[in-house]
Amino acid sequence: MARYQVIVVGAGPAGALTARHAAAGARVLLLDRRAEIGEPIRCGGLIRTASLSQFAPVKGPWVVTTFDRYRLVSPGGVSVCCEQPREGTLIDRRIFDAELVRTAEAAGARVMTQANAEGVIRDGERIVGVEVSIAGERRQLFCDLVVAADGVASRIARSAGLDTKLTITTL
């Protein structure tokens, strides 16, 4: 199997954008454990319009609607109402995520789905790749840089020795 300069684990928005930018000058592999990019949806599609415009066109098939006012309610019942003219956008994460991965591929990144990254490979203290399970077969993929973009409970970050615990603060 080929050696990559960068392996990005997780093909959500952060991973896809990282792969797209890295592919401008490096040999990149983007891994995702899911069979279908964007499925299942792990996070809602509410985003500030100004934030969306940094990553993708504000008009596209991923835009469901725009709005001026919204209310966020926490699991504990705390409610926050926000009002900002033309600043709210609701996106379809399935379409949005798939489009971002498509742009990473167009930039030169190789995309591999149904690739479950199990942990990092070390050479002493140095991380030199990832161990991946593909169709039940374990493989070692080697690279110069591993990017853990596999979510808040990142298996890859934990495998690398990073603390992934979040602390919840209240208002």
PDB file of C-alpha atoms in Angstrom:
ATOM      1  CA  MET A   1       0.000   0.000   0.000  1.00  0.00           C
ATOM      2  CA  ALA A   2       1.157   3.531  -0.770  1.00  0.00           C
ATOM      3  CA  ARG A   3       2.728   5.808   1.791  1.00  0.00           C
ATOM      4  CA  TYR A   4       1.038   9.155   2.377  1.00  0.00           C
ATOM      5  CA  GLN A   5       2.364  12.442   3.641  1.00  0.00           C
ATOM      6  CA  VAL A   6      -0.905  13.155   5.492  1.00  0.00           C
ATOM      7  CA  ILE A   7      -3.633  10.808   6.708  1.00  0.00           C
ATOM      8  CA  VAL A   8      -6.800  12.535   7.900  1.00  0.00           C
ATOM      9  CA  VAL A   9      -9.098  10.366  10.020  1.00  0.00           C
ATOM     10  CA  GLY A  10     -12.732  11.505   9.795  1.00  0.00           C
ATOM     11  CA  ALA A  11     -14.475  12.864   6.705  1.00  0.00           C
ATOM     12  CA  GLY A  12     -16.784  15.344   8.396  1.00  0.00           C
ATOM     13  CA  PRO A  13     -16.394  19.052   7.600  1.00  0.00           C
ATOM     14  CA  ALA A  14     -13.138  19.476   9.584  1.00  0.00           C
ATOM     15  CA  GLY A  15     -11.502  16.412   8.052  1.00  0.00           C
ATOM     16  CA  ALA A  16     -12.675  17.116   4.512  1.00  0.00           C
ATOM     17  CA  LEU A  17     -11.476  20.730   4.619  1.00  0.00           C
ATOM     18  CA  THR A  18      -8.139  19.691   6.120  1.00  0.00           C
ATOM     19  CA  ALA A  19      -7.692  17.059   3.399  1.00  0.00           C
ATOM     20  CA  ARG A  20      -8.621  19.558   0.678  1.00  0.00           C
ATOM     21  CA  HIS A  21      -6.082  22.126   1.844  1.00  0.00           C
ATOM     22  CA  ALA A  22      -3.328  19.564   2.520  1.00  0.00           C
ATOM     23  CA  ALA A  23      -3.814  18.028  -0.947  1.00  0.00           C
ATOM     24  CA  ALA A  24      -2.634  21.293  -2.492  1.00  0.00           C
ATOM     25  CA  GLY A  25       0.941  20.205  -1.767  1.00  0.00           C
ATOM     26  CA  ALA A  26       0.902  16.730  -0.229  1.00  0.00           C
ATOM     27  CA  ARG A  27      -0.139  13.140  -0.887  1.00  0.00           C
ATOM     28  CA  VAL A  28      -3.278  12.852   1.277  1.00  0.00           C
ATOM     29  CA  LEU A  29      -5.538  10.012   2.358  1.00  0.00           C
ATOM     30  CA  LEU A  30      -8.912  10.840   3.937  1.00  0.00           C
ATOM     31  CA  LEU A  31     -10.395   7.970   5.950  1.00  0.00           C
ATOM     32  CA  ASP A  32     -13.938   7.533   7.219  1.00  0.00           C
ATOM     33  CA  ARG A  33     -15.527   4.564   8.974  1.00  0.00           C
ATOM     34  CA  ARG A  34     -18.933   5.171   7.427  1.00  0.00           C
ATOM     35  CA  ALA A  35     -19.994   3.571   4.159  1.00  0.00           C
ATOM     36  CA  GLU A  36     -21.737   6.767   3.036  1.00  0.00           C
ATOM     37  CA  ILE A  37     -20.297  10.219   3.710  1.00  0.00           C
ATOM     38  CA  GLY A  38     -22.711  12.278   5.827  1.00  0.00           C
ATOM     39  CA  GLU A  39     -24.630   9.241   7.128  1.00  0.00           C
ATOM     40  CA  PRO A  40     -25.704   9.102   9.852  1.00  0.00           C
ATOM     41  CA  ILE A  41     -25.897  12.766  10.751  1.00  0.00           C
ATOM     42  CA  ARG A  42     -23.942  13.410  13.951  1.00  0.00           C
ATOM     43  CA  CYS A  43     -24.559  17.116  14.355  1.00  0.00           C
ATOM     44  CA  GLY A  44     -27.221  19.633  13.425  1.00  0.00           C
ATOM     45  CA  GLY A  45     -26.990  21.935  10.468  1.00  0.00           C
ATOM     46  CA  LEU A  46     -27.449  25.320  12.131  1.00  0.00           C
ATOM     47  CA  ILE A  47     -24.555  27.590  11.191  1.00  0.00           C
ATOM     48  CA  ARG A  48     -23.915  31.308  11.017  1.00  0.00           C
ATOM     49  CA  THR A  49     -24.015  32.482   7.406  1.00  0.00           C
ATOM     50  CA  ALA A  50     -20.667  34.274   7.819  1.00  0.00           C
ATOM     51  CA  SER A  51     -19.086  31.054   9.111  1.00  0.00           C
ATOM     52  CA  LEU A  52     -20.488  28.982   6.236  1.00  0.00           C
ATOM     53  CA  SER A  53     -19.137  31.437   3.657  1.00  0.00           C
ATOM     54  CA  GLN A  54     -15.576  30.692   4.829  1.00  0.00           C
ATOM     55  CA  PHE A  55     -15.919  27.045   3.741  1.00  0.00           C
ATOM     56  CA  ALA A  56     -18.523  26.802   1.000  1.00  0.00           C
ATOM     57  CA  PRO A  57     -20.796  28.987  -1.098  1.00  0.00           C
ATOM     58  CA  VAL A  58     -23.763  30.276   0.899  1.00  0.00           C
ATOM     59  CA  LYS A  59     -26.011  29.310  -1.999  1.00  0.00           C
ATOM     60  CA  GLY A  60     -25.950  25.634  -2.882  1.00  0.00           C
ATOM     61  CA  PRO A  61     -28.002  22.454  -2.694  1.00  0.00           C
ATOM     62  CA  TRP A  62     -26.934  22.041   0.952  1.00  0.00           C
ATOM     63  CA  VAL A  63     -28.777  25.214   2.058  1.00  0.00           C
ATOM     64  CA  VAL A  64     -32.231  24.343   3.413  1.00  0.00           C
ATOM     65  CA  THR A  65     -33.210  27.842   4.540  1.00  0.00           C
ATOM     66  CA  THR A  66     -31.900  31.070   5.995  1.00  0.00           C
ATOM     67  CA  PHE A  67     -33.410  32.893   8.945  1.00  0.00           C
ATOM     68  CA  ASP A  68     -33.068  35.936  11.181  1.00  0.00           C
ATOM     69  CA  ARG A  69     -34.027  34.497  14.544  1.00  0.00           C
ATOM     70  CA  TYR A  70     -33.568  31.212  16.378  1.00  0.00           C
ATOM     71  CA  ARG A  71     -33.769  29.707  19.831  1.00  0.00           C
ATOM     72  CA  LEU A  72     -31.359  27.143  21.256  1.00  0.00           C
ATOM     73  CA  VAL A  73     -32.523  24.971  24.140  1.00  0.00           C
ATOM     74  CA  SER A  74     -30.020  22.924  26.131  1.00  0.00           C
ATOM     75  CA  PRO A  75     -30.807  19.435  27.445  1.00  0.00           C
ATOM     76  CA  GLY A  76     -31.089  21.080  30.888  1.00  0.00           C
ATOM     77  CA  GLY A  77     -33.772  23.467  29.655  1.00  0.00           C
ATOM     78  CA  VAL A  78     -31.681  26.649  29.378  1.00  0.00           C
ATOM     79  CA  SER A  79     -32.998  28.649  26.441  1.00  0.00           C
ATOM     80  CA  VAL A  80     -31.126  31.288  24.445  1.00  0.00           C
ATOM     81  CA  CYS A  81     -32.789  33.354  21.735  1.00  0.00           C
ATOM     82  CA  CYS A  82     -30.654  34.935  19.026  1.00  0.00           C
ATOM     83  CA  GLU A  83     -31.705  37.548  16.525  1.00  0.00           C
ATOM     84  CA  GLN A  84     -29.329  38.544  13.737  1.00  0.00           C
ATOM     85  CA  PRO A  85     -30.666  39.607  10.337  1.00  0.00           C
ATOM     86  CA  ARG A  86     -29.607  37.198   7.551  1.00  0.00           C
ATOM     87  CA  GLU A  87     -27.096  35.488   9.839  1.00  0.00           C
ATOM     88  CA  GLY A  88     -28.665  32.061  10.297  1.00  0.00           C
ATOM     89  CA  THR A  89     -28.413  29.233   7.777  1.00  0.00           C
ATOM     90  CA  LEU A  90     -29.732  25.711   8.081  1.00  0.00           C
ATOM     91  CA  ILE A  91     -27.794  23.228   5.948  1.00  0.00           C
ATOM     92  CA  ASP A  92     -28.448  19.627   4.963  1.00  0.00           C
ATOM     93  CA  ARG A  93     -25.425  17.886   6.489  1.00  0.00           C
ATOM     94  CA  ARG A  94     -25.662  14.880   4.158  1.00  0.00           C
ATOM     95  CA  ILE A  95     -25.321  17.047   1.072  1.00  0.00           C
ATOM     96  CA  PHE A  96     -22.864  19.484   2.683  1.00  0.00           C
ATOM     97  CA  ASP A  97     -20.494  16.795   3.981  1.00  0.00           C
ATOM     98  CA  ALA A  98     -20.543  14.931   0.652  1.00  0.00           C
ATOM     99  CA  GLU A  99     -19.746  18.151  -1.237  1.00  0.00           C
ATOM    100  CA  LEU A 100     -16.800  18.973   1.031  1.00  0.00           C
ATOM    101  CA  VAL A 101     -15.381  15.468   0.505  1.00  0.00           C
ATOM    102  CA  ARG A 102     -15.896  15.847  -3.248  1.00  0.00           C
ATOM    103  CA  THR A 103     -13.831  19.064  -3.178  1.00  0.00           C
ATOM    104  CA  ALA A 104     -11.084  17.239  -1.226  1.00  0.00           C
ATOM    105  CA  GLU A 105     -11.026  14.531  -3.914  1.00  0.00           C
ATOM    106  CA  ALA A 106     -10.961  17.172  -6.660  1.00  0.00           C
ATOM    107  CA  ALA A 107      -7.937  18.737  -4.931  1.00  0.00           C
ATOM    108  CA  GLY A 108      -6.144  15.383  -5.081  1.00  0.00           C
ATOM    109  CA  ALA A 109      -6.937  13.651  -1.790  1.00  0.00           C
ATOM    110  CA  ARG A 110      -7.697   9.939  -1.930  1.00  0.00           C
ATOM    111  CA  VAL A 111     -10.853   9.029  -0.003  1.00  0.00           C
ATOM    112  CA  MET A 112     -11.402   5.658   1.627  1.00  0.00           C
ATOM    113  CA  THR A 113     -14.741   4.843   3.279  1.00  0.00           C
ATOM    114  CA  GLN A 114     -15.575   1.876   5.494  1.00  0.00           C
ATOM    115  CA  ALA A 115     -12.091   2.279   6.947  1.00  0.00           C
ATOM    116  CA  ASN A 116     -12.263   2.122  10.733  1.00  0.00           C
ATOM    117  CA  ALA A 117      -9.131   3.715  12.212  1.00  0.00           C
ATOM    118  CA  GLU A 118      -8.277   1.723  15.344  1.00  0.00           C
ATOM    119  CA  GLY A 119      -5.271   3.670  16.598  1.00  0.00           C
ATOM    120  CA  VAL A 120      -1.951   5.257  15.761  1.00  0.00           C
ATOM    121  CA  ILE A 121       1.265   3.442  14.882  1.00  0.00           C
ATOM    122  CA  ARG A 122       4.366   4.579  16.747  1.00  0.00           C
ATOM    123  CA  ASP A 123       8.052   4.404  16.115  1.00  0.00           C
ATOM    124  CA  GLY A 124       9.276   5.147  19.612  1.00  0.00           C
ATOM    125  CA  GLU A 125       7.610   8.438  20.571  1.00  0.00           C
ATOM    126  CA  ARG A 126       6.900   9.403  16.963  1.00  0.00           C
ATOM    127  CA  ILE A 127       3.523   8.715  15.328  1.00  0.00           C
ATOM    128  CA  VAL A 128       4.151   7.233  11.886  1.00  0.00           C
ATOM    129  CA  GLY A 129       0.719   6.067  10.751  1.00  0.00           C
ATOM    130  CA  VAL A 130      -2.626   4.530  11.630  1.00  0.00           C
ATOM    131  CA  GLU A 131      -3.907   1.011  12.095  1.00  0.00           C
ATOM    132  CA  VAL A 132      -7.097   0.575  10.084  1.00  0.00           C
ATOM    133  CA  SER A 133      -9.718  -2.151   9.820  1.00  0.00           C
ATOM    134  CA  ILE A 134     -11.128  -2.498   6.295  1.00  0.00           C
ATOM    135  CA  ALA A 135     -13.775  -5.200   5.799  1.00  0.00           C
ATOM    136  CA  GLY A 136     -12.514  -6.946   8.933  1.00  0.00           C
ATOM    137  CA  GLU A 137      -8.888  -6.941   7.755  1.00  0.00           C
ATOM    138  CA  ARG A 138      -6.376  -4.914   9.770  1.00  0.00           C
ATOM    139  CA  ARG A 139      -3.896  -2.846   7.780  1.00  0.00           C
ATOM    140  CA  GLN A 140      -1.143  -0.440   8.677  1.00  0.00           C
ATOM    141  CA  LEU A 141      -1.051   2.830   6.747  1.00  0.00           C
ATOM    142  CA  PHE A 142       2.090   4.928   7.095  1.00  0.00           C
ATOM    143  CA  CYS A 143       2.472   8.689   6.807  1.00  0.00           C
ATOM    144  CA  ASP A 144       4.355  11.748   8.014  1.00  0.00           C
ATOM    145  CA  LEU A 145       1.365  13.382   9.723  1.00  0.00           C
ATOM    146  CA  VAL A 146      -1.876  12.030  11.194  1.00  0.00           C
ATOM    147  CA  VAL A 147      -4.802  14.419  11.664  1.00  0.00           C
ATOM    148  CA  ALA A 148      -7.447  13.295  14.164  1.00  0.00           C
ATOM    149  CA  ALA A 149     -10.701  14.728  12.784  1.00  0.00           C
ATOM    150  CA  ASP A 150     -12.839  11.844  13.996  1.00  0.00           C
ATOM    151  CA  GLY A 151     -15.023  13.821  16.350  1.00  0.00           C
ATOM    152  CA  VAL A 152     -15.227  14.927  19.934  1.00  0.00           C
ATOM    153  CA  ALA A 153     -14.587  11.432  21.322  1.00  0.00           C
ATOM    154  CA  SER A 154     -11.681  10.896  18.903  1.00  0.00           C
ATOM    155  CA  ARG A 155     -10.269   7.386  19.124  1.00  0.00           C
ATOM    156  CA  ILE A 156      -7.198   8.545  17.216  1.00  0.00           C
ATOM    157  CA  ALA A 157      -6.501  11.484  19.544  1.00  0.00           C
ATOM    158  CA  ARG A 158      -6.851   9.200  22.588  1.00  0.00           C
ATOM    159  CA  SER A 159      -4.590   6.632  20.933  1.00  0.00           C
ATOM    160  CA  ALA A 160      -2.017   9.394  20.436  1.00  0.00           C
ATOM    161  CA  GLY A 161      -2.191  10.210  24.160  1.00  0.00           C
ATOM    162  CA  LEU A 162      -4.283  13.379  23.958  1.00  0.00           C
ATOM    163  CA  ASP A 163      -6.930  14.142  26.573  1.00  0.00           C
ATOM    164  CA  THR A 164     -10.289  14.297  24.774  1.00  0.00           C
ATOM    165  CA  LYS A 165     -12.515  14.843  27.816  1.00  0.00           C
ATOM    166  CA  LEU A 166     -14.742  17.907  27.714  1.00  0.00           C
ATOM    167  CA  THR A 167     -15.816  19.795  30.777  1.00  0.00           C
ATOM    168  CA  ILE A 168     -19.284  21.280  30.807  1.00  0.00           C
ATOM    169  CA  THR A 169     -19.672  24.790  32.136  1.00  0.00           C
ATOM    170  CA  THR A 170     -22.924  26.489  32.987  1.00  0.00           C
ATOM    171  CA  LEU A 171     -23.917  30.058  32.369  1.00  0.00           C
TER     172      LEU A 171
END
